[in-house]
CSV table of C-alpha atoms and ligand atoms in Angstrom, one decimal:
chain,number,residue,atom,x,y,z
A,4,UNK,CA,120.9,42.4,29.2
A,5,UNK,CA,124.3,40.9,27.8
A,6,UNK,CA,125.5,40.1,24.5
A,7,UNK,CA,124.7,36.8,24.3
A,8,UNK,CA,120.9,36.9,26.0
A,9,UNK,CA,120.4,39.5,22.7
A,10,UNK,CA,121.8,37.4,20.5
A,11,UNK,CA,119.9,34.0,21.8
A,12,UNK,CA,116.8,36.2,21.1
A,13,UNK,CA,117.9,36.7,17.9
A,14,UNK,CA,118.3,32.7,17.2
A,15,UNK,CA,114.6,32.0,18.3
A,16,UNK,CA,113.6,35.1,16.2
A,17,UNK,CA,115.3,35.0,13.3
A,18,UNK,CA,117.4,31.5,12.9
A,19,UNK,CA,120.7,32.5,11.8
A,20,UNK,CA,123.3,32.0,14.8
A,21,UNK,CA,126.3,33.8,13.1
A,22,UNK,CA,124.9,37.7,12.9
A,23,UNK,CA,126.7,40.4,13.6
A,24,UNK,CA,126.5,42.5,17.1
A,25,UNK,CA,127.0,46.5,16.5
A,26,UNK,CA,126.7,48.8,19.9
A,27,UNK,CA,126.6,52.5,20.5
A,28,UNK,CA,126.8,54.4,23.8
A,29,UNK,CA,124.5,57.1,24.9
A,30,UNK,CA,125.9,60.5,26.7
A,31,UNK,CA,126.6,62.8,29.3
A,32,UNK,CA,127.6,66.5,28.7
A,33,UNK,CA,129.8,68.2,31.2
A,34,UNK,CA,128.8,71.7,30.2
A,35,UNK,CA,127.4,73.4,26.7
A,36,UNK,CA,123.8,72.6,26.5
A,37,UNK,CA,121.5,74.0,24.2
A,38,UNK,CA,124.1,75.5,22.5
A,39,UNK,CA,124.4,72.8,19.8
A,40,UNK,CA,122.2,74.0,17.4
A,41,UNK,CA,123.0,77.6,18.1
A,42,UNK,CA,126.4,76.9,16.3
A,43,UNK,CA,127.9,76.9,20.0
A,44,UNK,CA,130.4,75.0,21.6
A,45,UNK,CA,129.4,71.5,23.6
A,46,UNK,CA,131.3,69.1,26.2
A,47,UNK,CA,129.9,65.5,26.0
A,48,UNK,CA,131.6,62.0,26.3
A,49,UNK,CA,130.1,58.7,25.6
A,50,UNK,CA,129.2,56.5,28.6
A,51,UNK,CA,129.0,52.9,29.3
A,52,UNK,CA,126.1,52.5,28.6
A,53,UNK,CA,123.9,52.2,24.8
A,54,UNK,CA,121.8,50.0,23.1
A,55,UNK,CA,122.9,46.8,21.3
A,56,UNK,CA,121.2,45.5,18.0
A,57,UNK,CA,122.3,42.2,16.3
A,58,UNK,CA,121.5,43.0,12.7
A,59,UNK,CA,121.9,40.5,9.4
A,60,UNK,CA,120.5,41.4,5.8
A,61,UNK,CA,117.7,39.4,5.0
A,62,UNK,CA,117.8,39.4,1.0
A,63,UNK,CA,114.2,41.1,0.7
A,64,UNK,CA,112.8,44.3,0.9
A,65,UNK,CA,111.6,44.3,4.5
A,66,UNK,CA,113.4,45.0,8.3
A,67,UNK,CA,112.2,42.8,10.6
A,68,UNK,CA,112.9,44.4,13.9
A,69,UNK,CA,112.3,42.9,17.3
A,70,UNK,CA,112.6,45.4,20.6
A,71,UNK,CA,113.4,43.3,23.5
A,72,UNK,CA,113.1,45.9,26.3
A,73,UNK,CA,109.2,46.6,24.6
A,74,UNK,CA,108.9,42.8,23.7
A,75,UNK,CA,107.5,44.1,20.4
A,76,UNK,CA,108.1,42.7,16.6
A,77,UNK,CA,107.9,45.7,14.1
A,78,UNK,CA,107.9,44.9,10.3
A,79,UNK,CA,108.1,47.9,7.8
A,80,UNK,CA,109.4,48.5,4.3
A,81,UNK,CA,111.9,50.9,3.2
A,82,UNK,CA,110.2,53.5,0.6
A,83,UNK,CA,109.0,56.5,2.3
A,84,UNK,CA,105.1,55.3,2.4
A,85,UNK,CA,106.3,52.3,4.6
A,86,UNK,CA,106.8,54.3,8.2
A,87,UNK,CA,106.0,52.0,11.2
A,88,UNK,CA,103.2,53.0,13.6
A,89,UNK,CA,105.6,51.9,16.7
A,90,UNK,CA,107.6,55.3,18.0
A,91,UNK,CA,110.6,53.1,18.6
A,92,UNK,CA,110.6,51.2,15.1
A,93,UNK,CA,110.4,54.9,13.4
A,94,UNK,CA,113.6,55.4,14.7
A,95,UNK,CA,115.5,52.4,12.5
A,96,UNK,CA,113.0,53.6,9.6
A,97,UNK,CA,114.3,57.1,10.1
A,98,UNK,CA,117.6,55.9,9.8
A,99,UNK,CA,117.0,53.4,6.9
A,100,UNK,CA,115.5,56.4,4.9
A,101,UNK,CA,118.2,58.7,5.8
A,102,UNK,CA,120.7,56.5,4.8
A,103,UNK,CA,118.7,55.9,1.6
A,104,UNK,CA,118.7,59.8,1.0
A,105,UNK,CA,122.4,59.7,1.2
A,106,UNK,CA,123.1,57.1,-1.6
A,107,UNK,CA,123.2,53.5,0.4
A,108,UNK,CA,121.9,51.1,-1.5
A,109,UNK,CA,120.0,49.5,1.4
A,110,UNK,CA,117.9,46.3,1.7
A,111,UNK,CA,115.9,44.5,3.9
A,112,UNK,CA,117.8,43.2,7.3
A,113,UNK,CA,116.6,41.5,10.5
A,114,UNK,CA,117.6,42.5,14.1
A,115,UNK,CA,117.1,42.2,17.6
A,116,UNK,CA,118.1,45.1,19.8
A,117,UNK,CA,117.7,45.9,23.7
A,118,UNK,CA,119.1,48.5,25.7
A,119,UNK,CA,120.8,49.2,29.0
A,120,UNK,CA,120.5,53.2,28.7
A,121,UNK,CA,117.5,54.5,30.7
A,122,UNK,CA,114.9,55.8,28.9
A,123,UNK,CA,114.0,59.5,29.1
A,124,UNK,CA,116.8,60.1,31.7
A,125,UNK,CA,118.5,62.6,29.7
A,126,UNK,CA,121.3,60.0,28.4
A,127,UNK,CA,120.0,60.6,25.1
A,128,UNK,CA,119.0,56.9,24.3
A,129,UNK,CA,117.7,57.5,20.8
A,130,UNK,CA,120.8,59.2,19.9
A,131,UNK,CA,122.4,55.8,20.6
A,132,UNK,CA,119.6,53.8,19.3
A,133,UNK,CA,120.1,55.8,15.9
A,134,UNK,CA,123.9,56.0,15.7
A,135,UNK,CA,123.9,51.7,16.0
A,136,UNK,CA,121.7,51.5,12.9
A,137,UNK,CA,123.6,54.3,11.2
A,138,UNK,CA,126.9,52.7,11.6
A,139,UNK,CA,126.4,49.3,11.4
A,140,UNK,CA,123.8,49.7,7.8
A,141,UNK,CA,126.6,51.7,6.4
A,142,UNK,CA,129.0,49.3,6.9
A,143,UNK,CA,126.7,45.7,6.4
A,144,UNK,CA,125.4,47.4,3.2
A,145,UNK,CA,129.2,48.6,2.1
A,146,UNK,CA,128.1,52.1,2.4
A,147,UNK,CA,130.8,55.1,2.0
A,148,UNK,CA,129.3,57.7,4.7
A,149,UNK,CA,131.5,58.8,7.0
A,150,UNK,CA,131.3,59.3,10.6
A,151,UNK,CA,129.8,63.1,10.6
A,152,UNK,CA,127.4,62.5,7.7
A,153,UNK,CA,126.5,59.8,10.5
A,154,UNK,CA,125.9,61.8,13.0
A,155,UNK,CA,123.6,63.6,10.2
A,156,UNK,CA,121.9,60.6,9.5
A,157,UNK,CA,120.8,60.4,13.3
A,158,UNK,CA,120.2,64.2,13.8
A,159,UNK,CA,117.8,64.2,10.6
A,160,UNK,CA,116.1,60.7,11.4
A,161,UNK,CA,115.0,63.2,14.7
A,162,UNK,CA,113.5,66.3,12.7
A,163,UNK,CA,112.1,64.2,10.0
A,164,UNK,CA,110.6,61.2,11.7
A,165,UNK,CA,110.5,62.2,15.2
A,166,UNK,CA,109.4,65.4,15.4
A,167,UNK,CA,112.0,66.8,17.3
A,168,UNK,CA,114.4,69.3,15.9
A,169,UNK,CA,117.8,68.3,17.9
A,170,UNK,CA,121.2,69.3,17.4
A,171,UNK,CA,124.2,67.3,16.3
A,172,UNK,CA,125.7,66.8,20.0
A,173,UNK,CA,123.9,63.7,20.7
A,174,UNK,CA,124.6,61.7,17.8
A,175,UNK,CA,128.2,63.0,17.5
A,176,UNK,CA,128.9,62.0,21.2
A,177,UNK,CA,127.5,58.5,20.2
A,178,UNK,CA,129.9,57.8,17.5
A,179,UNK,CA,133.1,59.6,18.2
A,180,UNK,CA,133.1,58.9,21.8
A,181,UNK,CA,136.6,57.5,23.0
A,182,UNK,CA,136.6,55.9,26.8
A,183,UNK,CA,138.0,58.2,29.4
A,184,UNK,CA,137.5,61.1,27.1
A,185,UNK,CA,135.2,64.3,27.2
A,186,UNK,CA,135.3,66.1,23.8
A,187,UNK,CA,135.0,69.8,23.1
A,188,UNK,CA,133.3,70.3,20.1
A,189,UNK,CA,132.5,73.2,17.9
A,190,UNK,CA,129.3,72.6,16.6
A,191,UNK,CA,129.3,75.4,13.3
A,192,UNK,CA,133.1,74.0,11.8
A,193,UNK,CA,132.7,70.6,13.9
A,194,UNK,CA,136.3,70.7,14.9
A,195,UNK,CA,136.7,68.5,17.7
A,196,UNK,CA,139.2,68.0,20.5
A,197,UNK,CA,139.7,65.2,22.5
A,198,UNK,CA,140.3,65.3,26.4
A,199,UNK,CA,141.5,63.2,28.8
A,200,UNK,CA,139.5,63.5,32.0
A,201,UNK,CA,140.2,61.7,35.2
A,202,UNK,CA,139.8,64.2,37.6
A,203,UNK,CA,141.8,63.0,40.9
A,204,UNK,CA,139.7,63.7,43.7
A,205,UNK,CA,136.1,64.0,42.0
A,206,UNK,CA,133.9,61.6,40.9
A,207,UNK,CA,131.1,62.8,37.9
A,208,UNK,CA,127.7,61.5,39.2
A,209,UNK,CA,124.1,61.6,37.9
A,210,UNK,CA,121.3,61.5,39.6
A,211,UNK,CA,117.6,60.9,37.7
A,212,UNK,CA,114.9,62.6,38.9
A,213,UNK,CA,112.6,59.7,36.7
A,214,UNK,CA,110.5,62.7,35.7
A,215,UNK,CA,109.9,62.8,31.8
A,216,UNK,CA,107.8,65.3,30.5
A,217,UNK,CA,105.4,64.2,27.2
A,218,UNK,CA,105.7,68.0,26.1
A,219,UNK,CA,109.2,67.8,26.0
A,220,UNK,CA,109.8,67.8,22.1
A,221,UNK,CA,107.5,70.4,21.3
A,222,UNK,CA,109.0,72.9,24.3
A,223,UNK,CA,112.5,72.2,23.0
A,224,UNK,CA,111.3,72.9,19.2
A,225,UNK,CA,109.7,76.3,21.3
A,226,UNK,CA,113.4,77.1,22.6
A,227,UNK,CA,115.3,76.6,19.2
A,228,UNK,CA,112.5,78.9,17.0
A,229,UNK,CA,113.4,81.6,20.2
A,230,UNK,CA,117.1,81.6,19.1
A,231,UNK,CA,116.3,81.3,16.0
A,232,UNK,CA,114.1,84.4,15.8
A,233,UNK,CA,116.4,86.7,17.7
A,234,UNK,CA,119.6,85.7,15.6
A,235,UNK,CA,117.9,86.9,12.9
A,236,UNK,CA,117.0,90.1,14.4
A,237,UNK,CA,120.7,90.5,15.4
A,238,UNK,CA,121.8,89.6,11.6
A,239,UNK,CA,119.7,92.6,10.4
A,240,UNK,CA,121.9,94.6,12.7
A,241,UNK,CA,125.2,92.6,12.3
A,242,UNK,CA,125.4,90.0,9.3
A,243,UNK,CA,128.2,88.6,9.7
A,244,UNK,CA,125.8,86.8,12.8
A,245,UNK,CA,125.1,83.4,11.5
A,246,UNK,CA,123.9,81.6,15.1
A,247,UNK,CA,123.7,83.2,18.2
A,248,UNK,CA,127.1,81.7,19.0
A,249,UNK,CA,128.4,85.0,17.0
A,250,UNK,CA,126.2,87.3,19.3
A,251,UNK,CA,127.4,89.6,22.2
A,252,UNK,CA,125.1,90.7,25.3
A,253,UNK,CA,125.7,93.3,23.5
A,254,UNK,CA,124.1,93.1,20.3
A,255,UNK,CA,121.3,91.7,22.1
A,256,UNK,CA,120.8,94.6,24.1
A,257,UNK,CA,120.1,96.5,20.8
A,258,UNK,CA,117.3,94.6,19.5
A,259,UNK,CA,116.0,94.6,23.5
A,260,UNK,CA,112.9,96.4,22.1
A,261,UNK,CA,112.3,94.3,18.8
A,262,UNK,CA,111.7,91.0,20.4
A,263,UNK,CA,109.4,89.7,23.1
A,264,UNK,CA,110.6,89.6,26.3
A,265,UNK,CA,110.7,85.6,26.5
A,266,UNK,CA,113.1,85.1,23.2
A,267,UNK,CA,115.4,87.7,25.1
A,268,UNK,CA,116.1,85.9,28.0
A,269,UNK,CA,116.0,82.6,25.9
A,270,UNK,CA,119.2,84.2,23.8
A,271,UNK,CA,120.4,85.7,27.1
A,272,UNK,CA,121.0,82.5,28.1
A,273,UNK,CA,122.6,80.6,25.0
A,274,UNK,CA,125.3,83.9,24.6
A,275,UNK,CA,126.6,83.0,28.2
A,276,UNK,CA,126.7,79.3,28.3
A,277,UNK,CA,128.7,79.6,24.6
A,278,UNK,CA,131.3,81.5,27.0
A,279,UNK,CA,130.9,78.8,30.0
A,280,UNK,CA,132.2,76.1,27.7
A,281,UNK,CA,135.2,78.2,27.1
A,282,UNK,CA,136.3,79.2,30.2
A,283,UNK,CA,135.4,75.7,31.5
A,284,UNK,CA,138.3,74.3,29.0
A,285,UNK,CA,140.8,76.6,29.6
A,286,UNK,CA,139.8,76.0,33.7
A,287,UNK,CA,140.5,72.1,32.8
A,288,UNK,CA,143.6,72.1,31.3
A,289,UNK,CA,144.7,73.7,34.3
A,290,UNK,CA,143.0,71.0,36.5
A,291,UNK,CA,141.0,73.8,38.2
A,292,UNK,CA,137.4,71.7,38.9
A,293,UNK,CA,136.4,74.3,41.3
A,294,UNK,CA,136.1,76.9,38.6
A,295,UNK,CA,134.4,74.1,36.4
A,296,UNK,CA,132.0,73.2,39.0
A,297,UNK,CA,131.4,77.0,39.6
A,298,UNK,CA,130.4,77.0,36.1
A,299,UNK,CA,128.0,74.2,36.2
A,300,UNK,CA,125.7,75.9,39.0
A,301,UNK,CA,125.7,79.2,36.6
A,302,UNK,CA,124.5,76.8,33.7
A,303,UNK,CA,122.1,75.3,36.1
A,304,UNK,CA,120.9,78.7,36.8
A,305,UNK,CA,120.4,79.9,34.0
A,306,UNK,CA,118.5,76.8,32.3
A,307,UNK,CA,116.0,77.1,35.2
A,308,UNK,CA,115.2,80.6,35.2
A,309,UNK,CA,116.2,82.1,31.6
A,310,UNK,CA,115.6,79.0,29.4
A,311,UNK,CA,113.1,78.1,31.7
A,312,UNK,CA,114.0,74.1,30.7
A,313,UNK,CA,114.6,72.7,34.2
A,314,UNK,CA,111.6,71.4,36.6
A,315,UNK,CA,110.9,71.4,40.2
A,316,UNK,CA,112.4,68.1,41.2
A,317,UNK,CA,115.8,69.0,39.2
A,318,UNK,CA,115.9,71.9,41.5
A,319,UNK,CA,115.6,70.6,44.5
A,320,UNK,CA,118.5,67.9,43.4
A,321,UNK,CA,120.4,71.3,42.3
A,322,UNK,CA,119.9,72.5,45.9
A,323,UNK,CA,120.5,69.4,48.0
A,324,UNK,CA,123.6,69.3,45.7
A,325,UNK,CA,124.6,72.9,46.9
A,326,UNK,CA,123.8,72.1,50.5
A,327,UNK,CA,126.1,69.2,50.3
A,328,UNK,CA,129.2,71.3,49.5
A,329,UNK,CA,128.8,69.0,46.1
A,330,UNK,CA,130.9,71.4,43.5
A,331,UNK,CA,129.1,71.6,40.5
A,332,UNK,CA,125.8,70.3,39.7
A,333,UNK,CA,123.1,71.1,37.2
A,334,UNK,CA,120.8,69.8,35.1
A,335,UNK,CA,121.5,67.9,32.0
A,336,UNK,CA,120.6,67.0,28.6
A,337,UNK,CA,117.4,68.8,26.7
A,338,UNK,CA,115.9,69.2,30.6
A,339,UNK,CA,112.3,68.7,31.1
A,340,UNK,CA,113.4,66.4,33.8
A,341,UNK,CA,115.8,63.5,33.2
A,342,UNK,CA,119.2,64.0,35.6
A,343,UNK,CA,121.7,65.9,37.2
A,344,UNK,CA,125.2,65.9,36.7
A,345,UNK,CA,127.4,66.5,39.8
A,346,UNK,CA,130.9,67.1,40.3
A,347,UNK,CA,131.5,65.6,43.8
A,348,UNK,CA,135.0,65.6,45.8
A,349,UNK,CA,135.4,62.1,46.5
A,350,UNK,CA,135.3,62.4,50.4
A,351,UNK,CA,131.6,64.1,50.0
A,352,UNK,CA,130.4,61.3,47.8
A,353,UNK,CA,128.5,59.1,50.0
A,354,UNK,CA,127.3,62.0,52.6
A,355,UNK,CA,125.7,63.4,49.3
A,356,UNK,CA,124.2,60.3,47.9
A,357,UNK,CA,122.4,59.5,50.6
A,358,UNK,CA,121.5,62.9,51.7
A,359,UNK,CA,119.5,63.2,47.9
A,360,UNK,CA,118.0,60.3,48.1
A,361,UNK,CA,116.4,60.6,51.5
A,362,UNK,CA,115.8,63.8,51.1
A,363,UNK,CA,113.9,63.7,47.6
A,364,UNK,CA,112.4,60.1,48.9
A,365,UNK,CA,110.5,62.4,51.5
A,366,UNK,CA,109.6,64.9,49.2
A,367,UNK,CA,108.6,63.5,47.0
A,368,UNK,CA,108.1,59.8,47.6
A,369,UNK,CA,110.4,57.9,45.4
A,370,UNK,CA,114.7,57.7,45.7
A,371,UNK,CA,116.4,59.3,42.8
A,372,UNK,CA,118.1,56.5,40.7
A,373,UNK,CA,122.2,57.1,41.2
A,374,UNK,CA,124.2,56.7,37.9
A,375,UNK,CA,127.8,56.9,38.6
A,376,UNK,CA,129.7,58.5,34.9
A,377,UNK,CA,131.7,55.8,33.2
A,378,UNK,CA,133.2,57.4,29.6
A,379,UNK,CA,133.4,54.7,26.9
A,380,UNK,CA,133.7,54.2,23.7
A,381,UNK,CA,131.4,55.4,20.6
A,382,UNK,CA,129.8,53.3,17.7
A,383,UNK,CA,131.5,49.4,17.1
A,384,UNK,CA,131.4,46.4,16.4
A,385,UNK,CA,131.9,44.2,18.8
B,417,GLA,C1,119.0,67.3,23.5
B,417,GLA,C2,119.3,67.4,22.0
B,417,GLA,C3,120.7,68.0,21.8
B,417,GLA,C4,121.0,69.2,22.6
B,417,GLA,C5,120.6,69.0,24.1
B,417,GLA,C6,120.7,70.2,24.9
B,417,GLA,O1,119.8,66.2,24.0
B,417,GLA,O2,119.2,66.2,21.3
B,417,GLA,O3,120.9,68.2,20.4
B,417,GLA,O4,120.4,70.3,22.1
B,417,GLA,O5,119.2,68.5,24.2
B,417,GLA,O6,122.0,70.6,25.0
């Protein structure tokens, strides 16, 4: 839906003709996942596509909100007793209270908002949904917050009115995204680094599985309470080991026999993909995607058998992928279904394409949906 079918919406809705139109991108990640809230390093860029909200305060004490992809009209106060029953309204609420929590003197505000990032895919729609309310409240409300307290705002809407205990790579990716950009990002210090990625010869496609599991939240929480657990065992060992980012293979050899045999391959896992993102860097400044894509299958590996986070259907993709000569491919995202990523040499593009979509049509009785990777820009006004 374009700009100005949202904002027409907004005229019938809500009158004024004037509002203003805020947008922010959802993301891919090129490698570093689940690594986030193990104080790890992460790969993401924005892409081209997010969710749109025209927003305008309203001089009360209420949000109006109207959802245009769920045709739905939520209206909710902002004290803490107010949450809306709607799962997508408790998303602005989350934000509006967040925002509260960190001194912005908020009121009441309508807005109309749809959507052109698929749901559940892995793109991390919410993260986009939250960073447009984040960014445009603090700035219609003259708020002070800058862009990594932002990022906050969006990652603690998640734990405390979602129910799902994310880390920061989502909403970061949403706001500091820059078009044609992937950005390394360190997720204890939150240094970031910008780079340029146009790989000549590749293209960077997804392909959606459309599975989305219901369980997915609590599964993830599951994964994160894993690292959590054995970092700690490692700290009795080694203090100075804040996250499992600070761990060796090593030092989780030694507490082998202390924790169950699940949580070790669960850490297993997060200690090698901190060092994938760091030899996939130094392998991109030299413009060597072979290495990167080599790196993306050992992810892919490793989030299907050790963090045990991929499904059937994203392995077969990962295989057609491998069958294809595509060079790197993997799942994407929390996993739990959603899409694969896939390096692809330009000249094996189509061949591959229509090779997964046959191929997964006759398994399994639907085509994958093809997303080719556009990287744009983060959190504006537009
Ligand atoms: C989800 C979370 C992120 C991150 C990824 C996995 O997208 O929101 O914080 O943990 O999963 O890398």
């Amino acid at each position: 839906m374009n700009i100005q079918d949202i904002k027409k919406v907004y005229v019938e809705k809500f009158g004024t003709h004037d509002a203003p139109v805020y947008t922010s991108p959802g993301r891919i990640n090129l490698i570093g996942e689940h690594t986030d809230y193990n104080g790890g390093f992460v790969f993401p860029g924005a892409v081209d596509k997010g969710i749109t909200a025209v927003i305008n305060p309203n001089n009360s004490e209420k949000v109006r909100a109207f959802s245009i992809d769920y045709n739905e009209l939520s209206e909710f106060g902002l004290r803490e007793e107010d949450a809306p029953s709607q799962s997508w309204a408790r998303y602005i609420f989350g934000v509006c209270r967040e925002l509260t929590k960190r001194g912005l003197q908020l009121g009441g505000f309508d807005t109309v908002f749809a959507g052109d990032v698929p749901l559940g895919a892995g793109m991390s729609s919410s993260a986009a949904l939250e960073s447009t309310y984040a960014f445009a409240l603090n700035e219609l409300f003259d708020g002070q917050i800058n862009k990594f307290e932002l990022a906050r705002v969006g990652q603690s809407t998640e734990h405390n009115y979602c129910g799902v205990k994310c880390g920061i790579m989502d909403q970061f990716a949403s706001l500091f995204g820059k078009a044609g950009n992937l950005m390394r990002l360190d997720c204890r210090s939150m240094e970031y680094r910008y780079f340029p990625f146009n790989p000549k010869g590749y293209r960077l496609v997804l392909l959606d599985t459309l599975v989305k599991h219901e369980l997915a939240s609590s599964a993830y929480n599951r994964r994160r309470q894993s690292c959590e657990t054995v970092a700690a065992e490692i700290r009795r060992l080694h203090p100075q080991v804040e996250f499992l980012r600070d761990a060796t293979l090593a030092m989780l050899g030694e507490v082998k026999s202390k924790v169950s045999a699940e949580d070790y391959t669960r850490a297993e896992y997060v200690i090698q993909e901190v060092e994938r993102v760091l030899s996939v860097c130094k392998a991109l400044e030299k413009g060597d995607y072979e290495t990167v894509g080599r790196k993306m299958y050992e992810t892919h590996r490793g989030m299907s058998k050790l963090y045990e986070v991929s499904c059937e259907e994203l392995d077969f993709l990962n295989d057609v992928a491998k069958e294809c000569g595509v060079t790197g491919s993997r799942v994407m995202g929390g996993g739990f279904g959603g899409c694969t990523i896939n390096l692809v040499k330009d000249e094996l593009y189509d061949n591959f394409i229509r090779t997964a979509k046959e191929q997964y049509l006759s398994k399994y009785g639907k085509e994958p949906k093809v997303y080719d990777v556009v990287i744009g820009d983060g959190a504006r006004k537009l």
